[in-house]
GROMACS .gro file of C-alpha atoms in nm:
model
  393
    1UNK     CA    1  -0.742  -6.522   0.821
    2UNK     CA    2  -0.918  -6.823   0.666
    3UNK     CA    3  -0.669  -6.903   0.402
    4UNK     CA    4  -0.432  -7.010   0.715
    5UNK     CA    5  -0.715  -7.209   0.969
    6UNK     CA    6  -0.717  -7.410   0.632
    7UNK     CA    7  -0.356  -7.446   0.611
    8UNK     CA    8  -0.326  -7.506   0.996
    9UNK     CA    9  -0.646  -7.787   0.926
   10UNK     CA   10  -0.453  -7.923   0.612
   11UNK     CA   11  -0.097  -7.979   0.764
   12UNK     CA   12  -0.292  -8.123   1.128
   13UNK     CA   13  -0.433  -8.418   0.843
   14UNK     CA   14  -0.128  -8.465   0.673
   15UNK     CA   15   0.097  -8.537   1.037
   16UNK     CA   16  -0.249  -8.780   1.123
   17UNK     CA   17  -0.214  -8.993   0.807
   18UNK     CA   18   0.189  -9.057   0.878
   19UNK     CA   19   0.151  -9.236   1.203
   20UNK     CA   20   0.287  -9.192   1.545
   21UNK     CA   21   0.578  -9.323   1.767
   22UNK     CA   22   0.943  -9.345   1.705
   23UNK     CA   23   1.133  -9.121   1.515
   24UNK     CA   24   0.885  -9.074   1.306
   25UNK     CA   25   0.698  -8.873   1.567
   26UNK     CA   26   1.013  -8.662   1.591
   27UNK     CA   27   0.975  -8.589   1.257
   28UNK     CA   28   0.609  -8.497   1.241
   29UNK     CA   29   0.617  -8.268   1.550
   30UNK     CA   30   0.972  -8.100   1.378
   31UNK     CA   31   0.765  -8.079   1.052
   32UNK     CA   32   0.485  -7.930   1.202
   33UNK     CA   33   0.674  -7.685   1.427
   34UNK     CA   34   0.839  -7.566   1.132
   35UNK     CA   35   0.530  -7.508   0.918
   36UNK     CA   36   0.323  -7.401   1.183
   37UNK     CA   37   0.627  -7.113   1.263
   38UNK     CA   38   0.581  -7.055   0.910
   39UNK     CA   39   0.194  -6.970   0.886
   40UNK     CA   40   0.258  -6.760   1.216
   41UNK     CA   41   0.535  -6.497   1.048
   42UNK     CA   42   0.333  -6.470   0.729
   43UNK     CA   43  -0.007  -6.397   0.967
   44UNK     CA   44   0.199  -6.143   1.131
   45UNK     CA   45   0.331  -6.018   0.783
   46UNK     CA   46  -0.047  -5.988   0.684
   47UNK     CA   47  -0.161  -5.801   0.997
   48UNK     CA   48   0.164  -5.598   1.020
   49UNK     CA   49   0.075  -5.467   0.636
   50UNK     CA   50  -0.249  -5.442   0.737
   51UNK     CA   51  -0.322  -5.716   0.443
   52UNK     CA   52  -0.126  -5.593   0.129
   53UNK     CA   53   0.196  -5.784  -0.050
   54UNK     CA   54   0.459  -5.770   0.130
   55UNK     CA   55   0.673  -5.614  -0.130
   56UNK     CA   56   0.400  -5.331  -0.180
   57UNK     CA   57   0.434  -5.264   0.216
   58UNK     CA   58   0.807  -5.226   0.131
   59UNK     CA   59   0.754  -4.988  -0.153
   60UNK     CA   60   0.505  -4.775   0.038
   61UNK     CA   61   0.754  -4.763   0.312
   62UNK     CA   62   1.029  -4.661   0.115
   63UNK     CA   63   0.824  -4.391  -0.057
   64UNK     CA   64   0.709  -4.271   0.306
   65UNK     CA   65   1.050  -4.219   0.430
   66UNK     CA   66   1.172  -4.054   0.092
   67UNK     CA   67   0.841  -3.789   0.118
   68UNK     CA   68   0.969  -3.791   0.526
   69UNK     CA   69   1.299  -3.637   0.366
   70UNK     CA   70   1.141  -3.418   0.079
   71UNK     CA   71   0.977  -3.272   0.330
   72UNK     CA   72   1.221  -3.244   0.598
   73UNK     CA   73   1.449  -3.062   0.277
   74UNK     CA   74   1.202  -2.812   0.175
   75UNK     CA   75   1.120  -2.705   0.549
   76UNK     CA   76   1.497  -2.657   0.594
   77UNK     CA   77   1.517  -2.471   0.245
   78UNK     CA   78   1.216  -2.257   0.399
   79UNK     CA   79   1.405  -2.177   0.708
   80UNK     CA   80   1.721  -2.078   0.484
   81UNK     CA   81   1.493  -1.837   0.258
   82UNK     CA   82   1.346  -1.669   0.586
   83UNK     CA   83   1.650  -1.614   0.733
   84UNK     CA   84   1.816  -1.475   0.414
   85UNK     CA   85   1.475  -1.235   0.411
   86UNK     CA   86   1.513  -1.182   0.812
   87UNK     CA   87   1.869  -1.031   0.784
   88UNK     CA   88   1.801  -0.908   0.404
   89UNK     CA   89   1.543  -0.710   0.602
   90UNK     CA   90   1.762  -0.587   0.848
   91UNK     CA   91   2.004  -0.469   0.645
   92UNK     CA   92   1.743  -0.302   0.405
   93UNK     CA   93   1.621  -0.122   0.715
   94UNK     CA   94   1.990   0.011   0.793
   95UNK     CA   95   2.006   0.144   0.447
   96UNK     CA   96   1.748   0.326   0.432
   97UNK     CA   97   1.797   0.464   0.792
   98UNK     CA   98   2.167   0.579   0.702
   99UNK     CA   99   1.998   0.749   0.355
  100UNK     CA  100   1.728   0.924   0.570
  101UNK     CA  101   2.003   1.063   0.838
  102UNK     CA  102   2.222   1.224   0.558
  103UNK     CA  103   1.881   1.330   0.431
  104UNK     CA  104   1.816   1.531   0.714
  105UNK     CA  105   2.166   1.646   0.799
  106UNK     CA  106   2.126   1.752   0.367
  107UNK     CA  107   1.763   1.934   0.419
  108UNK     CA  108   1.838   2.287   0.550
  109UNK     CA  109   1.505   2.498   0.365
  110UNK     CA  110   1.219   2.429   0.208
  111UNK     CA  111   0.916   2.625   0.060
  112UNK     CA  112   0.586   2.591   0.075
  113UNK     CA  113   0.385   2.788  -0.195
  114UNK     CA  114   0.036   2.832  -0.056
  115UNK     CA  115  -0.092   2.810   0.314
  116UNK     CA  116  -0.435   2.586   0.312
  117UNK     CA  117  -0.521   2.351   0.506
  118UNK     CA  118  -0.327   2.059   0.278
  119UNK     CA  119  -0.019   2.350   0.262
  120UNK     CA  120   0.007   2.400   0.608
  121UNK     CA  121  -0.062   2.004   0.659
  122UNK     CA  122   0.280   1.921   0.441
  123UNK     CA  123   0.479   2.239   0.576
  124UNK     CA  124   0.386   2.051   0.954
  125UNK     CA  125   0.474   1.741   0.854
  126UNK     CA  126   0.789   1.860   0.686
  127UNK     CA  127   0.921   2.077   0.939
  128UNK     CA  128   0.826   1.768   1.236
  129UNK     CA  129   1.026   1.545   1.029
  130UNK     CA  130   1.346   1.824   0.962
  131UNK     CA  131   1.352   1.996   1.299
  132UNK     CA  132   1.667   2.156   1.214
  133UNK     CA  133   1.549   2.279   0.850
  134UNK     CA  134   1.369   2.621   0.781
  135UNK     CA  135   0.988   2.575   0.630
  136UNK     CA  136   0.916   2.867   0.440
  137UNK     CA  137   0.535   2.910   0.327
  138UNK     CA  138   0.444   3.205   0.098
  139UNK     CA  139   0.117   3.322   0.215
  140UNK     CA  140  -0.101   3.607   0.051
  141UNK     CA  141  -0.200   3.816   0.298
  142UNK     CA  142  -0.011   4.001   0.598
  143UNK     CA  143  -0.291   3.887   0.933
  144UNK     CA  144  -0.225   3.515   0.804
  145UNK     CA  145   0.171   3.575   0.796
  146UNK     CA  146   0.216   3.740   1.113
  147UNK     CA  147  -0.049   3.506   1.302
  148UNK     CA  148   0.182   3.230   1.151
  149UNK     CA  149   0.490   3.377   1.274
  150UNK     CA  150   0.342   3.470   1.641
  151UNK     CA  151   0.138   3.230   1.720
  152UNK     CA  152   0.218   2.946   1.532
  153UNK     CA  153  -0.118   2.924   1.422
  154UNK     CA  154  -0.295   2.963   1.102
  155UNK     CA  155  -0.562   3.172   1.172
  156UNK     CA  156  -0.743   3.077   0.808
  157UNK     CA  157  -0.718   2.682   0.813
  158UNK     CA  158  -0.645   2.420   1.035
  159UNK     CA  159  -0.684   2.700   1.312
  160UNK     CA  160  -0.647   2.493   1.655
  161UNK     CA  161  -0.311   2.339   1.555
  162UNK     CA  162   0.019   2.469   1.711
  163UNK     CA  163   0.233   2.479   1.401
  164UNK     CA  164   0.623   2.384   1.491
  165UNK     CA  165   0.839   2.679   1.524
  166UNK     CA  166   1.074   2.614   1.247
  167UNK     CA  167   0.758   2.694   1.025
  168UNK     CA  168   0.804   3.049   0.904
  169UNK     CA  169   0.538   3.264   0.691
  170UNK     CA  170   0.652   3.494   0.411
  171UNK     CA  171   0.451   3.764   0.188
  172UNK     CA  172   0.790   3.719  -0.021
  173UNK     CA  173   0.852   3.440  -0.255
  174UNK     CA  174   1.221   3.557  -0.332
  175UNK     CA  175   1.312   3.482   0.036
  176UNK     CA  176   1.144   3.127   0.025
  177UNK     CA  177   1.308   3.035  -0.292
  178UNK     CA  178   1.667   3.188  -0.246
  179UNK     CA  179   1.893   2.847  -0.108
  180UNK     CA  180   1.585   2.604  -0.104
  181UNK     CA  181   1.607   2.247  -0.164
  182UNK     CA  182   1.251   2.139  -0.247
  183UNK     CA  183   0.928   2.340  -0.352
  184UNK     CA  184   0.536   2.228  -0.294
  185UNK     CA  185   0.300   2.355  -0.494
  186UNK     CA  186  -0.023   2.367  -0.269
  187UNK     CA  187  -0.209   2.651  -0.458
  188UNK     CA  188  -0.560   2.558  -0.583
  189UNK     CA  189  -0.492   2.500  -0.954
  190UNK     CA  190  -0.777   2.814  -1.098
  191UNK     CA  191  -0.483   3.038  -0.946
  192UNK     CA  192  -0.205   2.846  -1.003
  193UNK     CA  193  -0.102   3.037  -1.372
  194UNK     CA  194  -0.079   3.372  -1.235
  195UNK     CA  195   0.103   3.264  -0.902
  196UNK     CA  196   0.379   3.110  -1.119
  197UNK     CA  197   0.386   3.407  -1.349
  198UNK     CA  198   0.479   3.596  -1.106
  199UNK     CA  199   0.740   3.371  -0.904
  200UNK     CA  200   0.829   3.196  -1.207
  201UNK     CA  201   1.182   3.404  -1.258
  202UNK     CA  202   1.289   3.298  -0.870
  203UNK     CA  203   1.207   2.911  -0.917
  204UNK     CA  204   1.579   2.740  -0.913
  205UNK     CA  205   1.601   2.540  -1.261
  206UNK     CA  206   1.742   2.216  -1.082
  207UNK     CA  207   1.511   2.240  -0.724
  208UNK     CA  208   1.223   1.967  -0.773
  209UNK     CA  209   0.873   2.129  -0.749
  210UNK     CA  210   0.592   1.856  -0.607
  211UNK     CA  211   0.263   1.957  -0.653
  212UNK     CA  212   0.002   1.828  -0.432
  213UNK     CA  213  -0.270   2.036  -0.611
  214UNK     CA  214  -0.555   1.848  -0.750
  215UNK     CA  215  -0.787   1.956  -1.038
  216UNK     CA  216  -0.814   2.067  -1.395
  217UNK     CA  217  -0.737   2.410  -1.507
  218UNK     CA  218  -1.062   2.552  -1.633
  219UNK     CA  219  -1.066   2.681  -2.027
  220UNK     CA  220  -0.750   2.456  -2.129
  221UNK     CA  221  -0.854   2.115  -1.949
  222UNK     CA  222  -0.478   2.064  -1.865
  223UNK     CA  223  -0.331   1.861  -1.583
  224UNK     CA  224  -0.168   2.040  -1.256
  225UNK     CA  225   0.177   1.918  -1.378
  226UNK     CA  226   0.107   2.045  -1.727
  227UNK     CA  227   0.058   2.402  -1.590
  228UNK     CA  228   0.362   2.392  -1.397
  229UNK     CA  229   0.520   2.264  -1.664
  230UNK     CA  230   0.366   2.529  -1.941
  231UNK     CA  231   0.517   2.772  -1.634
  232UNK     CA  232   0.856   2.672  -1.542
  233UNK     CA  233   0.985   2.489  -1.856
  234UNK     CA  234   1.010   2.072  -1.932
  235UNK     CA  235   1.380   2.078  -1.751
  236UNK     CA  236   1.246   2.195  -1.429
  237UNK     CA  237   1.220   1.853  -1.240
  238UNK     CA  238   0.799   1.797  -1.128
  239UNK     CA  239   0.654   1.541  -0.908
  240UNK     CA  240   0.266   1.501  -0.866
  241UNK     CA  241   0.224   1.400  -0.517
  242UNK     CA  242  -0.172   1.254  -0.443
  243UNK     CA  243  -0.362   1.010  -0.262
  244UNK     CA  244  -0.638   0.946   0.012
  245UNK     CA  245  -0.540   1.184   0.253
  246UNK     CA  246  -0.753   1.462   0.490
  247UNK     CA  247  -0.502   1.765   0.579
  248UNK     CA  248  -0.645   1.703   0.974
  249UNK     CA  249  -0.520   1.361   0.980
  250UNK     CA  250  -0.193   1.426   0.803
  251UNK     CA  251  -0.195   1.701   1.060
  252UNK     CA  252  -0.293   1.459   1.350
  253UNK     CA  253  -0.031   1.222   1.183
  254UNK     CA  254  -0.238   0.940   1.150
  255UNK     CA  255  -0.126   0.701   0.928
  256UNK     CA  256  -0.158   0.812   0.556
  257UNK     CA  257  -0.045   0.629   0.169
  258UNK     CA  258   0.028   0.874  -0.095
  259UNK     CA  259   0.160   0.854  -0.462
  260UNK     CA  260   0.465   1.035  -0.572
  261UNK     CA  261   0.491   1.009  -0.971
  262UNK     CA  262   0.723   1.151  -1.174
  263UNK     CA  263   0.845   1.128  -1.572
  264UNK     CA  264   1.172   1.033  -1.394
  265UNK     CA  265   1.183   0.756  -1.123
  266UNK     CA  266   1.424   0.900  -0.946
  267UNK     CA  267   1.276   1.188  -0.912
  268UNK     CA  268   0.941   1.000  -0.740
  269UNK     CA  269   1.190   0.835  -0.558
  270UNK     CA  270   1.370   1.150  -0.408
  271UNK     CA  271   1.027   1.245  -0.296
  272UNK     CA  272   0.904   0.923  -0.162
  273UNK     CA  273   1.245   0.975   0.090
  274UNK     CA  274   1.213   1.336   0.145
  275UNK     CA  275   0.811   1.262   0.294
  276UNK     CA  276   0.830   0.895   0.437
  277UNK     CA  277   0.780   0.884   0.797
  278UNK     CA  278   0.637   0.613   1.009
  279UNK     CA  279   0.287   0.728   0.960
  280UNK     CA  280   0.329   0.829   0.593
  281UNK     CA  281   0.393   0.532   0.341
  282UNK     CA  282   0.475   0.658  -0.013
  283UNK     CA  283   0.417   0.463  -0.301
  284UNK     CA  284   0.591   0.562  -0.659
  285UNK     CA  285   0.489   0.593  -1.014
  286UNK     CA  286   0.619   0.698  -1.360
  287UNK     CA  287   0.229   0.706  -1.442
  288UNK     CA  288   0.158   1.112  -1.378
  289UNK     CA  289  -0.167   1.158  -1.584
  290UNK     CA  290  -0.323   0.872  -1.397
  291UNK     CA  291  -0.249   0.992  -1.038
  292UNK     CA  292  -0.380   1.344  -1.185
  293UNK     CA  293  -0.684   1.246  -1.326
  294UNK     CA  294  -0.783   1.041  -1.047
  295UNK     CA  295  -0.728   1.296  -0.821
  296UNK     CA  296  -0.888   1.550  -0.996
  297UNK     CA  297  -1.209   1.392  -1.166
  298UNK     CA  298  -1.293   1.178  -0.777
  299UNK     CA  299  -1.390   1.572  -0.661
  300UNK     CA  300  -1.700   1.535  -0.934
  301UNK     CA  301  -1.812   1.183  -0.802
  302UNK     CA  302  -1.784   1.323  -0.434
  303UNK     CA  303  -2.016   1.596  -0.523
  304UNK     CA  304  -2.282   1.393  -0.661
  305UNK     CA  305  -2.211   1.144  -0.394
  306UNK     CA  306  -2.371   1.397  -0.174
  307UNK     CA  307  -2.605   1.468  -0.325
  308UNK     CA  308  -2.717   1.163  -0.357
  309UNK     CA  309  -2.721   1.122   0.036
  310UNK     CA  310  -2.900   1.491   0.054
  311UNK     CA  311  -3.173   1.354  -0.121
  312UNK     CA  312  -3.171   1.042   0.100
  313UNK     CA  313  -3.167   0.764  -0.221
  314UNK     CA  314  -3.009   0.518   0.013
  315UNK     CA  315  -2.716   0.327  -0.007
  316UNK     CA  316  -2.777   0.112  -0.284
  317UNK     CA  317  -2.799   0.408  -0.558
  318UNK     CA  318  -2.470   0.568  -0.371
  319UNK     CA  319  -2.255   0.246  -0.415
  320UNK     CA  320  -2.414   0.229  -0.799
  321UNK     CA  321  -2.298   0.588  -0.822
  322UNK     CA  322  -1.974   0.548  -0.749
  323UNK     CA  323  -1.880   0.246  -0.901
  324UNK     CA  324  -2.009   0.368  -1.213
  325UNK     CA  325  -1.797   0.696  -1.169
  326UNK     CA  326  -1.503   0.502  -1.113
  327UNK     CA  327  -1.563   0.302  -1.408
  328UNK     CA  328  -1.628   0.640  -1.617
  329UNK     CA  329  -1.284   0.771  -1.457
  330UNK     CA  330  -1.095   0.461  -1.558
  331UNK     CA  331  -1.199   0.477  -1.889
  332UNK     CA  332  -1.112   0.811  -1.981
  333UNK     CA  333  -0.782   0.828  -1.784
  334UNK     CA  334  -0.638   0.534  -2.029
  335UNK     CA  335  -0.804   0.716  -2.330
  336UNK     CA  336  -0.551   1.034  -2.190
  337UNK     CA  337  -0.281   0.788  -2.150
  338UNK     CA  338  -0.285   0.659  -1.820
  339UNK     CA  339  -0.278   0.307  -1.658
  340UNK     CA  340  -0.593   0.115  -1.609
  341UNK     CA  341  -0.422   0.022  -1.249
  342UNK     CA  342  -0.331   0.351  -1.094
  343UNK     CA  343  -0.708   0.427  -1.088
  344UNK     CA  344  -0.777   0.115  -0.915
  345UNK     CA  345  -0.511   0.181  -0.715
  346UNK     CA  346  -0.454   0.393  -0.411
  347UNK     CA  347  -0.457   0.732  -0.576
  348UNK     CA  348  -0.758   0.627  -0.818
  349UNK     CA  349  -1.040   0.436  -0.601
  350UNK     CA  350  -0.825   0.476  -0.264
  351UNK     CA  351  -0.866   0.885  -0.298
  352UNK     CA  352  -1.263   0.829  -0.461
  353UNK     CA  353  -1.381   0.587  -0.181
  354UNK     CA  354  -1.260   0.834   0.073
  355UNK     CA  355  -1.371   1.165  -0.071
  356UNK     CA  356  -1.708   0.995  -0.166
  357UNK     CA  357  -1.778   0.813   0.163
  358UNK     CA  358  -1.608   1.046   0.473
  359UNK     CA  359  -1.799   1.333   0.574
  360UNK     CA  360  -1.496   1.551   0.640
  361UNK     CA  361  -1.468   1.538   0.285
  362UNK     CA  362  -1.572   1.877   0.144
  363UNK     CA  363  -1.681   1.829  -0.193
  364UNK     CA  364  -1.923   1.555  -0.046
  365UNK     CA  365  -2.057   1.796   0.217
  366UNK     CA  366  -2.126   2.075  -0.065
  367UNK     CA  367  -2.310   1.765  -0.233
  368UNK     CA  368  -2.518   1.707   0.010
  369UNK     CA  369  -2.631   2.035   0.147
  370UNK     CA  370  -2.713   2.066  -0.242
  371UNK     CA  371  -2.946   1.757  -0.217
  372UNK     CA  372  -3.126   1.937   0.110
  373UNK     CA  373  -3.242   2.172  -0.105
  374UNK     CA  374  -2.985   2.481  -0.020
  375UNK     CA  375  -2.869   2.725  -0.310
  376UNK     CA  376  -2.492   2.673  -0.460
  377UNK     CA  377  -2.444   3.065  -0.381
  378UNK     CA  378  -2.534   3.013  -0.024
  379UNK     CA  379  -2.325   2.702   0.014
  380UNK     CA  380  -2.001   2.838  -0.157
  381UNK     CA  381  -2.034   3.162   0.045
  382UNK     CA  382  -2.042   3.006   0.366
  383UNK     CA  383  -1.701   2.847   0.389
  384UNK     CA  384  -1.336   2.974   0.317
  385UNK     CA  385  -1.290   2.595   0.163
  386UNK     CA  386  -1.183   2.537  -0.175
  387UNK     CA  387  -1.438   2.296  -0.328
  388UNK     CA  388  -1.212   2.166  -0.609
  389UNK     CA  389  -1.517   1.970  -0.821
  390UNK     CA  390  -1.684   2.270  -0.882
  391UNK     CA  391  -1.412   2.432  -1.100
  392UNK     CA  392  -1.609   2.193  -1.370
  393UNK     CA  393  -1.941   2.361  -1.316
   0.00000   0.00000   0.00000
């Protein structure tokens, strides 16, 4: 830099004014070697630093090696986590494969009250999943039982599915409840009171009934799992099972996320393990009324859903629409009791977005044929189809 030219021109003048020859020559050239040597290492020191102190060079250094190591530490501590996670994993996995194998060696019968399309979706899925266990479904009529028990086919609902043949139809709900281990309530809920009246006296006391019925009872307002409740007694052990889910996928076995929620967590939990498969996730709850009321009240919102497409409004009023019915949901499921996130979750807007938005829905298809101008009467009349959201009308 300039500060050393003038030191180089400043010790050149000084060596001129003390003379030459002799051993004072010596001593001017060993002088100026030495200072010249000098100005060289600090110029070096300057460019090496890339002009800063020396001593802040030194620091930076220091502090570059020490984040060098903090880093190098928390990459290793990383590593160490994911591997404790990796075999944490692994060992998770075994756990829960051991608990489903005595599972299924455990399952020997269930029952299935009600064959629909979601009751013969479940008694499918159930009896794929325990191919040595008996699936009982108490049907109401005798064509349906013995096209069940013949052809493996349900000659009603879901018609061009092969049902497995562990799957066995029964007029009699004594035989489907004598020795079983779980009950499923699949019977629309406007005919779920008398049903239970009359099985009610065969229901084991300690046999957990899930109910996968969605809807309120018409004239009391009550909750699925408060009729079966009113029905069997508070000690009988009830899980409400919902969630996005079309009985022809779950059929299909495509993959599908319900909610088991129960009073008693281990009771969702027993549930969650007796229907988790690889294409079935199953989240759990204590929160009941809220996985009830969503389920039930989306059927209302799918309707006018449809009708808002039969009309042709356009998308814009149909995403207003449901949004606001969501928002109207929400708020009077935590007025009842219920948590302001299991509507936003997957059995609140998971179950509205797909009953609002999917045409196999079937509340959204009477919607919309009501929109194209065709009578309620006609619509209702032309399909064996339970359209749940018109219990409310």
């Amino acid at each position: 830099g300039d500060w050393g030219e003038r030191a180089m021109r400043e010790a050149t003048m000084r060596l001129r004014l003390m003379g030459t020859g002799g051993a004072g020559t010596r001593v001017r050239v060993s002088w100026r070697t030495t200072y010249t040597r000098r100005i060289e290492r600090r110029t070096e020191r300057r460019r090496l630093t890339g002009g800063e102190p020396l001593g802040f060079r030194a620091q930076a250094v220091e502090k570059s090696e020490g984040g060098d190591n903090e880093e190098q530490a928390n990459r290793l501590a990383v590593k160490k986590s994911w591997r404790r996670l990796i075999l944490w994993s692994r060992v998770k996995q075994d756990m829960e494969q051991e608990t489903e194998e005595k599972l299924e060696q455990k399952v020997s019968k269930l029952c299935i009250f009600g064959a629909g399309s979601f009751g013969t979706a479940i008694a499918c899925l159930l009896a794929k999943k325990y191919a040595h266990a008996k699936v009982y479904v108490v049907v109401r009529n005798e064509e349906q039982c013995e096209s069940m028990n013949v052809e493996h086919r349900n000659p009603r609902y879901l018609t061009t599915y092969t049902l497995p043949d562990n799957v066995i139809a029964t007029l009699d709900a004594k035989q489907a409840l004598e020795g079983c281990q779980y009950i499923v309530h699949a019977i629309p809920v406007q005919a779920s009171t008398s049903f239970l009246n009359m099985v009610k006296d065969n229901v084991p006391k300690n046999v957990p009934v899930v109910s996968v019925s969605k809807g309120l009872e018409v004239g009391t307002g009550i909750t699925m799992h408060q009729v079966l409740e009113r029905a069997l007694g508070k000690d009988q052990p009830l899980v409400a099972l919902s969630g996005p889910s079309f009985a022809k996928e779950v059929m299909e076995g495509l993959p599908t996320n319900l909610v088991a929620a129960a009073e008693d967590e281990n009771h969702a939990r027993a549930i969650q393990q007796l229907f988790a498969s690889p294409t079935l996730r199953v989240n759990t709850t204590r929160d009941v009324m809220g996985v009830e009321i969503g389920g039930a009240l989306k059927n209302v919102v799918a309707i006018a859903a449809g009708i808002v497409d039969g009309l042709g409004l356009g998308n814009n009023a149909l995403s207003a629409l449901v949004a606001q019915g969501t928002a109207e949901i929400r708020w009077l499921a935590v007025r009842m009791g219920a948590e302001s996130s299991t509507i936003t979750g997957v059995a609140g807007v998971g179950d509205i977005m797909l009953t609002s938005f999917v045409n196999l829905s079937r509340n959204r298809t009477v919607g919309v044929r009501l929109g194209q101008g065709e009578k309620l009467e006609d619509i209702l009349s032309s399909t064996t189809q339970v359209r749940l959201g018109f219990a409310f009308f």
